[in-house]
Each structure stands twice: as C-alpha cells, then as structure tokens.
Coordinates of N, CA, C and O and ligand atoms in Angstrom, one line a residue:
M1 N 1.0 -1.4 -0.5 CA -0.3 0.5 -0.1 C 0.9 1.4 -0.1 O 0.3 2.4 -0.9
L2 N 1.9 1.8 1.1 CA 3.0 2.4 0.6 C 4.1 2.4 -0.5 O 4.8 3.7 0.1
R3 N 3.8 1.6 -1.5 CA 5.3 1.9 -2.4 C 4.5 2.8 -3.0 O 3.8 3.3 -2.9
Q4 N 6.3 3.9 -3.2 CA 6.4 4.8 -4.1 C 5.7 4.9 -5.1 O 5.5 5.2 -6.2
D5 N 5.8 3.4 -6.0 CA 5.3 3.6 -7.8 C 3.9 3.0 -7.7 O 3.8 2.7 -8.9
C6 N 3.1 3.5 -6.5 CA 1.4 2.7 -6.5 C 1.0 4.2 -6.5 O 0.8 4.9 -6.6
D7 N 0.9 4.1 -8.9 CA -0.5 5.5 -9.4 C -1.5 4.9 -9.0 O -2.5 6.2 -9.6
I8 N -2.4 4.2 -8.0 CA -4.0 3.6 -8.2 C -4.3 4.2 -6.8 O -3.4 4.1 -6.4
M9 N -5.5 4.7 -7.7 CA -6.2 5.6 -5.9 C -5.9 4.1 -5.5 O -7.5 3.6 -5.7
K10 N -5.5 4.1 -4.2 CA -6.9 3.2 -2.7 C -7.6 4.2 -1.8 O -7.7 5.7 -1.4
K11 N -8.3 3.5 -1.1 CA -9.1 4.4 -0.8 C -9.5 3.6 0.5 O -9.7 1.6 0.5
I12 N -9.8 4.2 1.8 CA -9.6 3.6 3.3 C -10.7 3.9 3.8 O -10.8 5.1 4.0
A13 N -11.8 3.6 4.2 CA -12.8 3.9 5.4 C -12.2 3.5 6.8 O -12.1 2.3 7.0
I14 N -13.1 4.4 7.8 CA -12.4 4.1 8.9 C -14.3 4.1 9.8 O -14.2 5.7 9.7
I15 N -15.0 3.2 10.0 CA -16.1 3.2 10.5 C -16.2 3.8 11.7 O -15.8 2.3 12.8
G16 N -16.2 4.7 12.4 CA -16.4 5.1 14.2 C -15.1 5.9 14.2 O -13.8 5.3 14.2
T17 N -14.8 6.8 14.5 CA -14.2 7.9 15.1 C -13.9 8.6 16.1 O -13.8 9.3 16.5
G18 N -14.0 7.6 17.6 CA -14.1 6.9 18.6 C -12.8 6.7 18.6 O -11.6 7.1 17.7
L19 N -11.5 6.6 20.1 CA -10.4 6.4 20.3 C -10.1 5.3 18.9 O -9.2 6.5 18.1
S20 N -10.6 4.3 18.8 CA -9.9 3.8 18.2 C -10.1 3.6 16.4 O -8.7 4.0 15.5
G21 N -10.2 4.3 16.0 CA -10.8 4.8 14.7 C -9.8 6.0 14.7 O -9.3 6.1 13.5
A22 N -9.3 7.1 16.0 CA -9.3 8.3 15.8 C -7.7 8.1 15.9 O -6.3 8.3 14.7
A23 N -6.8 6.6 16.3 CA -5.8 6.4 16.7 C -5.1 5.7 14.8 O -4.2 5.5 15.0
T24 N -6.1 5.0 14.4 CA -6.0 4.1 13.5 C -5.4 5.4 12.5 O -4.7 5.1 11.6
F25 N -5.6 6.5 12.2 CA -5.6 7.7 11.3 C -4.1 8.5 11.3 O -3.6 8.0 10.4
I26 N -4.5 8.6 13.1 CA -3.6 9.3 13.0 C -2.1 8.6 12.4 O -1.2 8.7 12.3
N27 N -2.0 6.8 13.2 CA -1.5 6.6 13.4 C -0.9 6.0 11.7 O -0.3 5.9 11.3
L28 N -2.1 5.9 11.1 CA -1.9 5.4 9.1 C -1.2 7.3 9.0 O 0.3 6.8 8.0
I29 N -1.7 8.1 9.2 CA -0.7 9.3 9.0 C 0.7 9.5 8.7 O 0.9 10.2 8.4
E30 N 1.2 9.1 9.9 CA 2.5 8.9 11.0 C 3.3 7.7 10.1 O 4.1 8.0 10.0
R31 N 2.8 6.9 9.4 CA 3.8 5.6 8.5 C 4.0 6.9 7.3 O 4.8 6.9 7.4
F32 N 3.3 7.6 7.0 CA 3.4 8.4 5.3 C 4.3 8.7 5.9 O 5.6 9.8 5.2
K33 N 4.5 10.2 6.6 CA 5.5 10.8 8.0 C 6.7 10.4 7.3 O 7.9 11.1 6.7
K34 N 6.8 8.7 7.9 CA 8.3 8.3 8.4 C 8.9 8.5 6.4 O 10.3 7.9 6.8
I35 N 7.6 7.5 6.0 CA 7.5 7.5 4.7 C 8.2 8.4 3.6 O 9.1 8.3 2.8
D36 N 7.9 9.4 3.9 CA 7.7 10.7 3.2 C 7.8 10.4 1.8 O 8.2 11.3 1.2
I37 N 6.5 10.0 1.2 CA 6.3 10.0 0.3 C 4.9 10.0 0.0 O 4.0 11.5 0.8
Q38 N 4.5 11.0 -1.4 CA 2.9 11.4 -1.4 C 2.7 10.1 -2.0 O 3.2 9.3 -3.2
S39 N 1.2 9.8 -1.7 CA 0.1 8.5 -2.6 C -1.0 9.2 -3.3 O -1.6 9.7 -2.6
N40 N -1.7 8.5 -3.8 CA -2.7 8.4 -4.5 C -3.5 7.7 -3.1 O -4.2 7.0 -3.1
L41 N -4.3 8.6 -1.8 CA -4.1 8.0 -1.2 C -5.7 8.8 -0.5 O -6.1 9.9 -0.7
E42 N -7.0 8.1 -0.8 CA -8.2 8.8 0.2 C -9.5 7.7 1.2 O -8.6 6.2 1.2
V43 N -9.5 8.7 1.8 CA -9.6 8.0 3.5 C -11.0 8.6 3.9 O -10.9 9.9 3.9
F44 N -12.0 7.8 4.1 CA -13.1 7.9 5.1 C -13.7 7.9 5.7 O -12.9 6.6 6.5
L45 N -13.6 9.1 6.2 CA -13.9 8.6 8.3 C -15.6 8.7 8.6 O -15.7 10.2 7.9
I46 N -16.2 7.8 9.0 CA -17.3 8.3 9.4 C -17.5 7.6 10.8 O -16.8 6.9 11.5
D47 N -18.5 8.5 11.2 CA -19.3 8.3 12.4 C -20.4 8.3 11.6 O -21.2 9.8 11.6
K48 N -21.2 8.1 13.0 CA -22.9 8.1 12.8 C -23.1 9.7 13.4 O -24.3 10.1 12.8
R49 N -22.3 9.8 14.7 CA -22.6 10.9 15.6 C -22.0 12.5 14.9 O -23.3 13.4 14.5
S50 N -20.8 11.8 15.1 CA -19.6 13.1 14.0 C -18.3 12.5 14.2 O -17.8 11.6 15.5
V51 N -17.9 13.3 13.4 CA -16.6 13.0 12.8 C -15.1 13.2 14.4 O -14.7 14.8 13.8
D52 N -15.0 13.5 15.1 CA -14.4 13.3 16.4 C -13.8 13.6 17.2 O -12.7 13.7 17.9
G53 N -13.4 12.5 16.8 CA -12.6 11.7 18.2 C -13.2 11.4 19.1 O -12.3 10.8 20.3
K54 N -14.2 11.1 19.2 CA -14.9 11.8 21.3 C -15.3 10.2 21.7 O -15.0 9.3 22.0
G55 N -16.0 9.5 20.4 CA -16.8 8.6 20.6 C -17.5 8.8 21.4 O -17.9 9.9 22.1
F56 N -17.6 6.9 22.3 CA -18.7 7.6 23.3 C -18.2 8.1 25.1 O -18.9 8.8 25.8
A57 N -17.5 7.5 25.0 CA -16.8 8.2 26.2 C -16.1 8.8 26.6 O -16.4 9.5 27.6
Y58 N -16.1 10.0 25.3 CA -14.9 11.0 26.0 C -15.8 12.3 25.6 O -15.3 13.3 24.9
D59 N -17.3 11.9 25.3 CA -18.1 13.0 24.6 C -19.0 13.9 26.5 O -19.6 14.1 25.6
T60 N -18.4 13.4 26.8 CA -19.6 14.1 28.6 C -19.4 15.4 28.8 O -18.6 15.4 28.6
E61 N -20.3 15.8 29.6 CA -19.4 18.1 30.1 C -19.0 17.3 31.6 O -18.4 18.5 31.4
Q62 N -19.2 15.9 32.5 CA -19.2 16.4 32.9 C -18.1 16.4 33.8 O -16.6 15.6 33.6
D63 N -17.4 17.0 34.1 CA -15.9 17.2 34.4 C -15.6 15.7 35.3 O -14.3 15.5 36.1
C64 N -17.2 15.3 36.3 CA -16.5 14.5 37.6 C -16.1 12.8 36.8 O -16.1 11.5 37.3
H65 N -16.8 13.2 35.0 CA -16.4 12.2 34.8 C -14.9 12.1 34.3 O -14.7 11.8 33.4
V66 N -14.7 11.3 34.9 CA -12.9 11.3 34.8 C -12.5 9.0 34.5 O -12.7 8.7 34.3
L67 N -10.8 9.5 34.2 CA -10.6 8.5 33.4 C -9.9 7.6 34.3 O -9.8 8.6 35.3
N68 N -10.2 6.1 33.9 CA -9.7 5.3 35.1 C -8.1 4.9 34.3 O -7.4 3.9 35.3
T69 N -7.9 5.6 33.5 CA -5.9 5.4 32.7 C -5.4 6.4 33.9 O -6.6 8.1 33.6
L70 N -4.7 6.7 33.6 CA -3.5 7.8 34.1 C -3.1 8.8 33.0 O -3.3 7.7 31.8
A71 N -3.0 9.5 33.0 CA -2.7 10.8 31.8 C -1.5 10.4 31.2 O -1.3 10.1 29.6
S72 N -0.8 10.0 32.1 CA 0.7 10.0 31.2 C 1.1 8.2 30.3 O 1.5 7.7 30.0
G73 N -0.4 7.2 30.3 CA -0.6 6.3 29.9 C -1.5 6.3 28.9 O -2.0 5.4 28.0
S74 N -2.2 7.5 28.3 CA -3.2 7.9 27.5 C -2.8 8.7 26.9 O -4.1 9.5 25.3
S75 N -1.2 8.3 25.5 CA -1.3 9.5 24.8 C -1.8 9.0 23.6 O -1.7 7.6 23.1
I76 N -2.6 8.8 22.6 CA -2.5 8.7 21.2 C -1.1 8.2 20.6 O -1.9 7.2 19.6
L77 N -0.3 9.3 20.3 CA 0.7 8.9 19.3 C 2.1 8.0 19.9 O 2.4 8.0 21.3
K78 N 1.8 6.2 19.3 CA 2.5 5.3 19.7 C 3.6 5.9 20.4 O 4.6 5.5 20.9
E79 N 4.5 6.5 19.3 CA 6.3 6.9 19.7 C 6.1 8.0 20.2 O 7.4 8.3 20.7
T80 N 4.9 8.4 21.1 CA 5.5 9.8 21.4 C 5.0 10.1 23.3 O 3.4 10.6 23.3
P81 N 5.1 9.0 24.1 CA 3.9 8.7 25.2 C 3.4 9.7 26.2 O 3.1 9.6 27.1
N82 N 4.9 10.4 25.9 CA 4.3 11.6 26.7 C 3.5 12.6 26.3 O 2.9 13.7 27.0
D83 N 3.5 12.3 24.6 CA 1.9 13.2 24.2 C 1.0 14.4 24.8 O 1.3 15.7 24.4
F84 N -0.2 13.3 25.7 CA -0.5 14.0 26.0 C -1.1 14.8 27.6 O -1.3 16.3 27.8
I85 N 0.6 14.6 28.1 CA 0.8 15.5 29.7 C 1.7 16.2 29.0 O 1.3 17.8 28.7
D86 N 1.6 16.0 27.6 CA 2.7 17.4 26.7 C 1.5 18.7 26.9 O 1.1 20.0 26.7
W87 N 0.6 18.3 26.1 CA -0.9 18.3 25.2 C -1.1 19.3 26.7 O -1.3 20.7 26.6
L88 N -1.8 18.3 27.7 CA -2.4 19.1 29.2 C -1.3 20.9 29.6 O -2.3 22.0 29.5
N89 N -0.3 20.7 29.6 CA 0.7 21.3 29.4 C 1.0 23.0 28.8 O 0.3 24.1 29.1
E90 N 0.1 23.1 27.9 CA 0.5 24.1 26.9 C -1.1 23.4 27.0 O -1.1 24.9 26.3
N91 N -2.2 23.7 27.6 CA -3.5 23.8 27.5 C -3.6 24.6 28.6 O -5.0 24.5 28.7
H92 N -2.8 24.8 29.1 CA -3.2 25.1 30.3 C -3.8 24.0 31.3 O -4.4 24.8 32.3
F93 N -4.4 23.2 31.2 CA -4.9 21.8 32.2 C -4.0 21.6 32.7 O -3.9 19.7 33.1
N94 N -2.5 22.2 33.5 CA -1.4 21.1 34.0 C -2.3 21.2 35.9 O -1.6 22.0 36.4
K95 N -3.5 21.1 36.2 CA -4.2 20.5 36.8 C -2.9 18.8 38.0 O -3.6 18.6 36.9
E96 N -2.5 19.3 38.9 CA -1.7 17.7 39.3 C -3.2 17.1 39.1 O -2.7 16.0 38.9
N97 N -4.4 16.9 40.1 CA -5.5 16.3 39.5 C -5.3 15.5 38.6 O -5.9 14.5 37.7
Y98 N -5.2 16.6 37.3 CA -5.6 16.0 35.7 C -4.0 14.9 35.0 O -4.3 14.2 34.7
Y99 N -2.8 15.4 35.8 CA -1.9 15.0 35.3 C -2.1 13.0 35.8 O -1.8 12.5 35.5
Q100 N -3.1 12.8 37.0 CA -3.6 12.2 37.2 C -5.1 10.7 36.4 O -4.8 9.7 35.8
H101 N -6.4 11.2 36.9 CA -7.2 10.6 35.8 C -7.4 11.9 36.0 O -8.3 12.7 36.1
P102 N -7.5 12.9 34.5 CA -8.2 14.1 34.1 C -9.9 13.4 33.6 O -10.2 12.2 33.3
P103 N -10.1 14.4 33.6 CA -11.6 14.2 33.3 C -11.6 13.5 31.8 O -11.0 14.1 30.8
R104 N -12.9 13.1 31.3 CA -13.3 12.2 30.4 C -13.4 13.2 28.8 O -12.6 13.0 27.8
N105 N -13.8 14.8 29.1 CA -13.8 15.4 28.4 C -12.6 16.3 27.7 O -12.9 16.8 26.7
I106 N -11.6 16.0 28.7 CA -10.5 16.2 28.2 C -9.7 15.2 27.5 O -9.0 16.3 26.2
Y107 N -9.3 14.8 27.7 CA -9.5 13.0 26.6 C -9.6 14.1 25.2 O -9.5 13.6 24.6
G108 N -11.3 14.0 25.9 CA -11.4 13.7 24.0 C -11.7 15.2 23.5 O -11.1 15.0 22.2
Q109 N -11.3 16.7 24.1 CA -10.7 17.4 23.4 C -9.3 17.2 22.5 O -9.1 17.1 21.7
Y110 N -8.6 16.3 23.6 CA -7.6 16.0 23.2 C -7.3 15.3 21.5 O -6.7 15.9 21.0
I111 N -8.3 14.0 21.6 CA -8.3 13.5 20.4 C -8.5 14.3 19.4 O -7.6 13.6 18.2
S112 N -9.5 14.8 19.7 CA -10.5 15.4 19.2 C -9.0 15.9 18.5 O -9.2 16.8 16.5
Y113 N -8.5 17.3 18.9 CA -7.8 18.3 18.5 C -5.9 17.6 17.7 O -6.0 17.9 16.6
R114 N -5.8 16.3 18.3 CA -4.8 15.4 17.2 C -6.0 14.9 16.0 O -4.8 14.9 14.9
L115 N -6.7 14.4 16.5 CA -7.5 13.8 14.9 C -7.9 15.3 14.2 O -7.2 15.1 12.9
N116 N -7.9 16.1 14.3 CA -8.2 17.4 13.9 C -6.9 18.0 12.7 O -7.0 18.4 11.5
Q117 N -5.7 17.6 13.5 CA -3.8 18.0 13.6 C -3.6 17.4 12.1 O -3.4 18.0 11.1
Y118 N -4.1 15.7 12.3 CA -3.6 14.5 11.6 C -4.7 14.8 9.9 O -4.1 14.6 9.1
I119 N -5.7 15.1 9.4 CA -6.5 15.6 8.9 C -5.6 16.8 8.1 O -5.5 16.9 7.0
D120 N -5.1 17.6 9.2 CA -4.6 18.4 7.4 C -3.4 18.1 7.4 O -3.2 18.7 6.3
L121 N -3.1 17.4 8.5 CA -0.9 17.2 7.4 C -1.5 16.1 6.6 O -0.3 16.4 5.7
A122 N -2.7 15.2 6.9 CA -2.6 14.1 5.0 C -2.7 15.0 4.3 O -2.2 14.5 3.6
L123 N -3.3 16.3 4.4 CA -3.5 17.0 2.6 C -2.0 17.2 2.5 O -1.7 16.7 0.9
K124 N -1.7 17.7 3.3 CA 0.8 17.8 2.8 C 0.7 16.1 1.5 O 2.4 16.9 1.2
F125 N 0.9 15.1 2.1 CA 0.6 14.2 1.8 C 0.1 13.2 0.5 O -0.4 12.2 -0.2
D126 N -0.3 15.0 0.4 CA -1.6 14.7 -1.0 C -2.8 13.7 -0.5 O -3.3 12.7 -1.3
I127 N -2.9 13.2 0.9 CA -4.2 12.6 1.5 C -5.5 12.9 1.3 O -5.4 14.5 2.0
N128 N -6.4 12.7 0.4 CA -7.8 13.6 0.6 C -8.6 12.3 1.6 O -8.8 11.7 1.8
V129 N -9.2 13.5 2.1 CA -10.1 13.1 3.5 C -11.7 13.1 3.7 O -11.6 14.7 3.4
K130 N -12.3 12.3 3.4 CA -13.1 12.9 3.7 C -13.9 12.4 4.9 O -14.5 11.5 4.9
K131 N -15.3 13.7 5.7 CA -15.5 12.9 6.6 C -17.4 12.9 6.6 O -17.6 14.0 6.0
I132 N -17.8 11.4 7.0 CA -19.4 11.4 6.5 C -19.6 11.0 7.6 O -19.1 10.2 8.5
V133 N -20.5 12.1 7.8 CA -22.1 11.3 9.2 C -22.9 10.9 8.7 O -23.1 11.7 8.3
D134 N -22.9 9.7 8.9 CA -24.3 8.9 8.9 C -23.5 7.9 9.4 O -22.4 7.2 9.7
D135 N -24.9 6.9 9.5 CA -24.3 5.3 9.5 C -24.2 4.4 8.6 O -24.8 4.9 7.9
T136 N -23.1 3.5 8.9 CA -22.7 3.4 7.3 C -23.7 2.1 7.4 O -23.4 1.9 5.9
L137 N -24.8 1.5 7.8 CA -25.6 0.5 7.7 C -26.3 1.5 6.9 O -27.3 0.5 6.3
N138 N -27.4 3.1 6.7 CA -27.1 3.6 5.1 C -26.8 4.3 4.0 O -26.8 4.2 2.7
I139 N -24.7 3.7 4.2 CA -23.6 4.1 3.3 C -24.0 2.8 2.0 O -23.4 2.2 2.3
T140 N -24.0 3.5 0.4 CA -23.8 2.5 -0.3 C -22.6 3.7 -1.2 O -22.5 4.4 -1.1
F141 N -21.2 2.8 -1.7 CA -20.7 3.5 -2.1 C -20.3 3.3 -3.5 O -20.8 1.8 -4.1
D142 N -19.9 4.1 -4.5 CA -19.2 4.2 -6.0 C -18.4 2.7 -6.0 O -17.7 2.7 -4.8
S143 N -18.8 2.3 -6.7 CA -16.8 1.1 -7.5 C -16.2 2.2 -7.6 O -16.4 3.2 -8.3
Ligands
FAD201 C1 -18.7 5.3 30.2 C2 -17.5 5.0 29.1 C3 -16.6 5.7 29.7 C4 -15.3 5.2 30.0 N1 -13.6 5.6 30.5 C5 -12.9 4.9 30.1 C6 -12.3 5.6 30.4 O1 -11.5 6.0 31.2 N2 -10.5 4.9 30.1 C7 -10.7 3.8 29.1 O2 -9.1 3.3 29.1 N3 -11.5 3.4 28.3 C8 -12.5 3.6 29.0 N4 -14.0 3.0 28.2 C9 -13.8 2.2 27.2 C10 -14.0 2.6 25.6 O3 -15.0 3.2 25.3 C11 -12.5 2.9 25.4 O4 -11.0 3.5 25.2 C12 -12.3 3.2 24.0 O5 -13.2 5.0 23.9 C13 -13.3 2.6 22.8 O6 -13.2 3.3 21.8 P1 -13.5 2.9 20.3 O7 -13.0 3.7 19.2 O8 -13.8 0.9 20.1 O9 -15.2 3.4 20.7 P2 -16.3 4.1 20.8 O10 -15.8 5.2 21.6 O11 -17.4 4.1 21.9 O12 -16.5 4.9 19.4 C14 -17.2 4.6 18.5 C15 -18.0 4.9 17.7 O13 -18.5 4.7 16.6 C16 -19.3 4.9 16.1 N5 -20.2 4.6 15.2 C17 -20.9 2.9 16.1 N6 -22.0 1.9 14.6 C18 -21.9 2.8 13.6 C19 -22.0 2.8 12.5 N7 -23.0 1.7 11.9 N8 -22.2 4.0 11.5 C20 -20.8 5.4 11.8 N9 -20.7 5.1 12.8 C21 -20.5 4.4 14.2 C22 -19.8 5.3 17.0 O14 -20.9 7.0 17.2 C23 -19.2 6.3 17.8 O15 -18.2 7.7 17.1 C24 -15.1 3.8 28.6 C25 -16.5 3.6 27.9 C26 -17.5 3.5 28.4 C27 -18.6 3.5 27.9

C-alpha cells in the first residue's frame, strides 16, 4: 500500500471515529510522515454521530467523569508516550489531579485536536480525507 510507484487510487474507510478510529487514522498518517512519500490515497472517516474523535466515552460534559487510566499512559501517538501530558501543559490543563485521572471531556478534546491536526497534515501528503456523518448501515459506495 505504501509503495512509491503505486499510482492507483487507494481508498480506506475508517468506520467509527472514537478513540480506535482516530488512533488508526493518526498512526496511518504517521507512517506516511516517516517514509515521506506522496500517495494516491483517499480516506473516509465515517461516524454516525460526529467525526470528532470523542466517541461515546469522551463526549461527556461532566468534569466528574474521569479517566480510569493515568494521563501518562494515555497518549494517542504510539511513539510519543508523553504526548497527552505535553498537550495538557500546552493547554493550561496542568492541574495536579489532571495528571492522575483527568476528566474524560478533556481527553476527548485532546483526541479531537490531534485528529483534526492529522487531517490537516494528511493534505501535505496528498491524502484526500472525507468526513462522512452517517450510519454505515445507510451508506453505499460507488466502485
Ligand atoms: C462511559 C464510558 C467510560 C469509559 N472510560 C474509559 C476510561 O476512563 N479509560 C479507558 O481506557 N476506557 C474507557 N472506556 C472504554 C472506552 O470505550 C474505550 O477507551 C474507547 O473509547 C473505545 O473506543 P472505540 O473507538 O473502540 O469506541 P467508541 O469510542 O465507542 O467509538 C465508536 C464510534 O463508532 C461510531 N459508530 C458506531 N456504529 C456506527 C455505524 N454503524 N456507522 C457509523 N458510525 C458508527 C459511534 O458513533 C462512535 O463514535 C469507557 C467507556 C465508556 C462507555
């Protein structure tokens, strides 16, 4: 898929843009960053609620709904384990209790931020990203 001589348009659909879908997309773009190639790739990000990376778990408004994992183990970037902590600091969420179990909505904002950042980055690699808000059970694709 990532071969330089590949001139056929490839299409990838990521269904569900909660944590798993966002992580899949972000780490796919990371691979392109590493090998620094341009590719004929189109990625469809599909979610029936919103293409924002939050999914069900991190879309809460309540600050008392906290992560049951430590912030230090919650980076979405495989090779940058401190990424979430760095993001908390950059965004002035540097409260002591946030380093332990931050509110899930803050984590949702982090995932959403990185997802949008990587959608922008994808453009640099000529990767066309299409966001689709629909239930996949309703979608039909042309060949
Ligand atoms: C209330 C709650 C709290 C949690 N807290 C934690 C925690 O603190 N720490 C932790 O590690 N884990 C926690 N979890 C587990 C959490 O579910 C996972 O961490 C992670 O969010 C799962 O991500 P996911 O992408 O697999 O699923 P989700 O985040 O659920 O994302 C699935 C996405 O797919 C979309 N979708 C579903 N069906 C379709 C369809 N037919 N067509 C289009 N889109 C569709 C949904 O709209 C959704 O956005 C929690 C779960 C819940 C429910």
